[in-house]
Short mmCIF file of C-alpha atoms in Angstrom, two decimals:
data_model
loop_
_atom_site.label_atom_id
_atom_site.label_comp_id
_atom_site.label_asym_id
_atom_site.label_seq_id
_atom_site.Cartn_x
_atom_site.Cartn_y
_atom_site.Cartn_z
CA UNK A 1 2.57 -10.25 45.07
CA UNK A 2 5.54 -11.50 45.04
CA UNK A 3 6.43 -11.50 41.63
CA UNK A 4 6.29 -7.84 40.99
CA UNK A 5 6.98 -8.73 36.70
CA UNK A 6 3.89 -7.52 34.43
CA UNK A 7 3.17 -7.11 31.06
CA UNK A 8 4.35 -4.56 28.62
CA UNK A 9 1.09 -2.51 28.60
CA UNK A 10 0.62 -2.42 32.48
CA UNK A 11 2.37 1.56 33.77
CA UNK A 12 4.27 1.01 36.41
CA UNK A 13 2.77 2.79 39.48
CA UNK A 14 -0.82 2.71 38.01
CA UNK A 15 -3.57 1.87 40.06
CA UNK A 16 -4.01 -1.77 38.75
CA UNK A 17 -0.72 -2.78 38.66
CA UNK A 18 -0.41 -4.87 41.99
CA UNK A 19 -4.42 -6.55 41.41
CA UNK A 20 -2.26 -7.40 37.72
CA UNK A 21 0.80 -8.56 39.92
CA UNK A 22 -1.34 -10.85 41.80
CA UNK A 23 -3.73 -11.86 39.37
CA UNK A 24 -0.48 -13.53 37.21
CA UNK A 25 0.63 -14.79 39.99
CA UNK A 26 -2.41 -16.74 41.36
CA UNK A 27 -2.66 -17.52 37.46
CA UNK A 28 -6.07 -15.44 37.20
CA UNK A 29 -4.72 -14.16 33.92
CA UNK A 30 -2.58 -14.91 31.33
CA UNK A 31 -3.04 -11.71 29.24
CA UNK A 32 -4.31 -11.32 25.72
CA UNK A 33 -1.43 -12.45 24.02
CA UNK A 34 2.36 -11.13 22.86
CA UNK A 35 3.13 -9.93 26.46
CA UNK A 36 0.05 -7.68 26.60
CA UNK A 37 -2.85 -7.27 29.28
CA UNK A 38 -4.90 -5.01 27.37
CA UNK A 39 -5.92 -2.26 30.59
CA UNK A 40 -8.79 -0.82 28.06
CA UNK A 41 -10.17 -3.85 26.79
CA UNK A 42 -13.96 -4.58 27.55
CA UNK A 43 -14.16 -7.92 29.11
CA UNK A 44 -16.58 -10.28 27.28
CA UNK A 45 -18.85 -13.00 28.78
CA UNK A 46 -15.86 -15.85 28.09
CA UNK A 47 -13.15 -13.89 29.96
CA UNK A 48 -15.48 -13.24 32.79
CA UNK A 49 -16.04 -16.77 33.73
CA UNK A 50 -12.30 -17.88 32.91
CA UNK A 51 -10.96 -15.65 35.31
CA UNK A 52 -13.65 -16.93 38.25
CA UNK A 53 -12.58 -20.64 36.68
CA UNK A 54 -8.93 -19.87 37.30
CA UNK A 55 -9.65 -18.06 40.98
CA UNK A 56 -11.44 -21.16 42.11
CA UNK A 57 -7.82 -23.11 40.99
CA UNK A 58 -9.48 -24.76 37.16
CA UNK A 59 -10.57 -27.35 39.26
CA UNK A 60 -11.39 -29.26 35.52
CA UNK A 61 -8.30 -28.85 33.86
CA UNK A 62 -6.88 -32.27 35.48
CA UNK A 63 -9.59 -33.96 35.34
CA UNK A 64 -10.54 -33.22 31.52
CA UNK A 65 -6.18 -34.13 30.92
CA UNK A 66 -6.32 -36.94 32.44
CA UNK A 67 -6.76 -40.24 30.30
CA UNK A 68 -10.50 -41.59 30.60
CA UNK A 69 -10.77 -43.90 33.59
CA UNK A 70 -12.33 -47.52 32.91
CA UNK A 71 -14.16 -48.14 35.88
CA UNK A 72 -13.33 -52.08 37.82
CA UNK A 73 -13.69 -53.71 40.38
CA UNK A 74 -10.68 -52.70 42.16
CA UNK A 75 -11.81 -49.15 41.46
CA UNK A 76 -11.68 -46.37 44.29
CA UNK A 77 -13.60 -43.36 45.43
CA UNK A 78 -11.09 -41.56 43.88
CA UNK A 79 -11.34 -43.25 40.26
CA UNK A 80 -14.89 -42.96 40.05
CA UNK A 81 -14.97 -39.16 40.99
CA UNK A 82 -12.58 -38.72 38.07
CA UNK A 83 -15.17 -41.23 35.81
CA UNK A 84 -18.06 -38.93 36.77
CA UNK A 85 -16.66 -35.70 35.98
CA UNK A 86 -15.28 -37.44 32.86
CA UNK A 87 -18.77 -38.19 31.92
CA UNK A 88 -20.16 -34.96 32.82
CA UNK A 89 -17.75 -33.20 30.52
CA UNK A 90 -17.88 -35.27 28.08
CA UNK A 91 -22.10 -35.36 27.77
CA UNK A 92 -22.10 -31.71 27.79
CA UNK A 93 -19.59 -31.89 24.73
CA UNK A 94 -21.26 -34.47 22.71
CA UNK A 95 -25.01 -33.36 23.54
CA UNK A 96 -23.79 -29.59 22.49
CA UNK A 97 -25.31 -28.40 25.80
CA UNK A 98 -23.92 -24.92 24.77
CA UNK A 99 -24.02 -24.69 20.84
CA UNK A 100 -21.84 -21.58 20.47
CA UNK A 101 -19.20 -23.05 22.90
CA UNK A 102 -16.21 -24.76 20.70
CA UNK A 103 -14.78 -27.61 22.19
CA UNK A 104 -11.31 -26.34 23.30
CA UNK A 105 -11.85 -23.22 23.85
CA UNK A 106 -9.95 -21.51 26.24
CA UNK A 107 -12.70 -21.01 28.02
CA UNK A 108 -14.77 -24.40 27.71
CA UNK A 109 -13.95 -25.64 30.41
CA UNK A 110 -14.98 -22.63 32.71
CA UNK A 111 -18.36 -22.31 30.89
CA UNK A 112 -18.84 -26.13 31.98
CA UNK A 113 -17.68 -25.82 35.30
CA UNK A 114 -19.79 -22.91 36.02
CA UNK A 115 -22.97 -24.68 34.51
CA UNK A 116 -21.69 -27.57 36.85
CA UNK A 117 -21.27 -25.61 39.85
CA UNK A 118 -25.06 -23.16 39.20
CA UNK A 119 -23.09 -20.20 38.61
CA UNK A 120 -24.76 -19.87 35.02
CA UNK A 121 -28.26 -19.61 35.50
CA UNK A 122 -31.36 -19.60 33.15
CA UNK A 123 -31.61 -15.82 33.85
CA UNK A 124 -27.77 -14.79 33.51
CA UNK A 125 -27.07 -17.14 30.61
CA UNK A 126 -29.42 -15.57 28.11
CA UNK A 127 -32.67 -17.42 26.19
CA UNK A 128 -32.82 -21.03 26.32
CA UNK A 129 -33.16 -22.50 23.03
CA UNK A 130 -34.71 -26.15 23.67
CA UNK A 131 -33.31 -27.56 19.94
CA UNK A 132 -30.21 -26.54 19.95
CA UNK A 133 -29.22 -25.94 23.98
CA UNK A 134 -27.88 -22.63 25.62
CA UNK A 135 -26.44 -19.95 23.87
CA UNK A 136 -23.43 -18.59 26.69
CA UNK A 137 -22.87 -15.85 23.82
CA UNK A 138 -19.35 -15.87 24.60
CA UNK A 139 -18.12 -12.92 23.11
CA UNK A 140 -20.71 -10.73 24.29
CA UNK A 141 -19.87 -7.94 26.34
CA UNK A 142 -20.01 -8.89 30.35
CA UNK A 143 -22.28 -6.05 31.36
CA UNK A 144 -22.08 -5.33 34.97
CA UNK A 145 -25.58 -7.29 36.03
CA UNK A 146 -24.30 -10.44 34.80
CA UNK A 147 -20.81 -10.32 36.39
CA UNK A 148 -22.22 -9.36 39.65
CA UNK A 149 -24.77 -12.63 39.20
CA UNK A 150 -21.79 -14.59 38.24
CA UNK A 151 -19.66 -13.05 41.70
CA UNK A 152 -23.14 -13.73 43.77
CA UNK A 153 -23.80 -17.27 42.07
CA UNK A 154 -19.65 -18.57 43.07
CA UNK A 155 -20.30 -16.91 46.06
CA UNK A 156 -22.97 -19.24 47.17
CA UNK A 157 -21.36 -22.34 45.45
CA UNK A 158 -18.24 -21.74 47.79
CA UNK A 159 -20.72 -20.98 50.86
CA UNK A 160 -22.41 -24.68 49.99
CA UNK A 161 -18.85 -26.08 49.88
CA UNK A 162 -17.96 -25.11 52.97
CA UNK A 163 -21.51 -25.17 54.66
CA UNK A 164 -21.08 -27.71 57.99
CA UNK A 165 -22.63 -31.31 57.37
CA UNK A 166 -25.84 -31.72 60.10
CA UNK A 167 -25.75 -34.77 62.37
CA UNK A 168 -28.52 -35.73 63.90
CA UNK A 169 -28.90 -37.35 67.64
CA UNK A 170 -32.35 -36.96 68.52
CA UNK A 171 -33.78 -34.55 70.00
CA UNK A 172 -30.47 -32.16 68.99
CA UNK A 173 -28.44 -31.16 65.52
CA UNK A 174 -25.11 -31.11 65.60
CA UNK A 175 -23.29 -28.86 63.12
CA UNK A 176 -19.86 -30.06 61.81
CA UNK A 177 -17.55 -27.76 59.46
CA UNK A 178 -16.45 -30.28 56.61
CA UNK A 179 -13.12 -28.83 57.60
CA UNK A 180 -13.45 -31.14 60.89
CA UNK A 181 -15.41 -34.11 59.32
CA UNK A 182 -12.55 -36.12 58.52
CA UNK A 183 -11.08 -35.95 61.99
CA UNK A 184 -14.26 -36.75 63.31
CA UNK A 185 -14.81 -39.70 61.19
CA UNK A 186 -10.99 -40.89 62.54
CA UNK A 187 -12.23 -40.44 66.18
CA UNK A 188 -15.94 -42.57 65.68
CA UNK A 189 -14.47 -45.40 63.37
CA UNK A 190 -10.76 -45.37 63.27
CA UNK A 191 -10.25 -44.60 59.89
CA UNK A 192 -10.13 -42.15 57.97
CA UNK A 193 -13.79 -41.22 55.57
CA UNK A 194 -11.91 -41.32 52.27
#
């Protein structure tokens, strides 16, 4: 890291310090409050899936900021991505989707996005409770089983993100990596796909 600054409970030279270093500086972590990291502190269920939120860059955080879009005519692609995740946020909020999540949370939004993105599942989330939603238990201990589903589950959501689109000219496949499908669009048509 470059930022070799810490918090006041992190010993210098300790075998966590540079994971802390870079952790604060790829904003992983914010600490527990008052300057403090809290080294012994069992990680519950909430922290868990904030710190795999922030890794992934809180891909929610502008979305859920910005002011609701009011979708038009002279909408673009772009306005009605930011409409649909609106929605999806705000349907999980109002039909309580996850009854012991508080809107505002610090973690709310990671507990969405990882519902969003498959990374909580039926079988690491805990029972189902069909009146009243799913109970994230938030505060729970994160017991090993259930961090390494929610490391395996953001594994495969970033292995579907950047899985290549198939195109098909009969009789072969062609694989593309989405990293190229934009300049291939620009080649075909001109333009760019966006």
């Amino acid at each position: 890291p470059a930022n070799t600054e810490t918090f006041s409970d992190v010993k210098a030279g300790s075998w966590y310090e540079t994971a802390v270093q870079w952790a604060v500086e790829e904003g992983v972590t914010k600490g527990t409050g008052g300057n403090k990291f809290s080294p012994n502190l069992t990680c519950d269920r909430a922290m868990c899936l904030t710190m795999l939120y922030r890794m992934q860059g809180s891909p929610l955080d502008e979305t859920a900021a910005a002011e609701p879009v009011e979708m038009t005519e002279d909408s673009t692609l772009e306005d009605l991505g930011v409409y649909l995740i609106q929605m999806m946020i705000e349907t999980i909020r109002s039909e309580k989707v996850f009854p012991d999540v508080e809107q505002g949370a610090y973690y709310e939004l990671a507990v969405i996005w990882a519902y969003m993105n498959q990374i909580l599942t039926e079988d690491n989330t805990g029972a189902v409770v069909e009146e009243t939603g799913w109970n994230i238990r938030p505060n729970d201990p994160c017991i090993r089983s259930e961090m390494i589903s929610f490391l395996y589950q953001t594994k495969l959501m970033e292995d579907r993100a950047s899985a290549p689109n198939l195109y098909e000219y009969d009789p072969i496949t062609i694989p593309i990596p989405q990293a190229y499908e934009n300049q291939l669009y620009k080649v075909i048509y001109g333009m760019p796909s966006e």
